[in-house]
Amino acid sequence: PAERLEWPGELPKQLSTRGLLEAVEVFAGEQRECAPDSPVGLWNAAWVAKEAVPVRKVLGLAAAADMHELLVRCYTLADETGDDFLRAEARIEAAMALVEGAGGLVGYRVDGGPGQVRRDMRSSQPAAGPTQQLQVMGASAAIRQGVGRNEARRLAGGVHPAFLEAGEMLLVEWWEVRRLWNDAMVPYDALARWKHEHNVYGESTGWDIVDSFLHMTLVEQRLAPGQYAVSPSNKAGFQPRRDHGHGNERECANCGLDANEVTLQCCARCKLVWYCSADCQREDWKHGGHKTVCKKVSRTTG
């Protein structure tokens, strides 16, 4: 007869959280090794990348970039194997990672005007060294040179590509988010013919995030192709909070408490972020970067 295992009682929260992450990581590794033609191992590895923020203190933007890379490989393999669930699910989660800044596009002002740079923000990237590859953009040579000098300063100072400095703003190529969403709807509709589409929504932590982002950019702001959107929270990628499951996406933009824990109120000016208190709203306005984002969005929407 099988040995009966006695439940040892409630585990400490920190221990159980770290233990869960490590167990899923091992499981995902074994899936990828034993079934390399299956996208499931990549899917689980992407979850580990996201949860590394609260457990392993990985920078939020690095986690978003890591997750996005794994999910692209996941849905590419799902396309080859005909796995409609992961063809849809992985694309929606990859789109969420882009909304959170996985594309690595950062804007800031230099002498001469606004410039942009695309950084490789994956956690595997060193904080400094000759291996860094950057794409510098700007309306003039002077602006591009100014951005290049600033990026050289960051590299010399050992600043990781996923760390945002004061005055830097996360930019999102919303048309790439829309492409992933539209591509995800093809396998989603295929699942709907068998009444299985609810599994995609139920398993996705990114559905509402992507849906709200596209509504903001296409309906409210009416951005044109090539006109960058601002990442809604500008909070540097995934925040250090444990994934408690779908339905907790709306949270205080400053402290991270979600709608299941406190009553949230929307910013009356930009209507993009939520706060649990006036103190959190003031803190995010003064020190969290929302002042810049809110004014930019308000000017865009009129």
Short mmCIF file of N, CA and C in Angstrom, two decimals, residues 128-133:
data_model
loop_
_atom_site.label_atom_id
_atom_site.label_comp_id
_atom_site.label_asym_id
_atom_site.label_seq_id
_atom_site.Cartn_x
_atom_site.Cartn_y
_atom_site.Cartn_z
N ALA A 128 27.26 46.38 -17.47
CA ALA A 128 28.23 47.15 -18.22
C ALA A 128 29.05 46.20 -19.08
N GLY A 129 29.72 46.78 -20.07
CA GLY A 129 30.59 45.96 -20.90
C GLY A 129 30.33 46.14 -22.37
N PRO A 130 31.20 45.63 -23.22
CA PRO A 130 31.09 45.84 -24.66
C PRO A 130 30.00 45.01 -25.33
N THR A 131 29.35 44.10 -24.58
CA THR A 131 28.34 43.24 -25.20
C THR A 131 26.99 43.92 -25.35
N GLN A 132 26.83 45.10 -24.75
CA GLN A 132 25.56 45.81 -24.84
C GLN A 132 25.29 46.27 -26.27
N GLN A 133 24.08 46.02 -26.75
CA GLN A 133 23.66 46.51 -28.05
C GLN A 133 22.46 47.44 -27.86
#
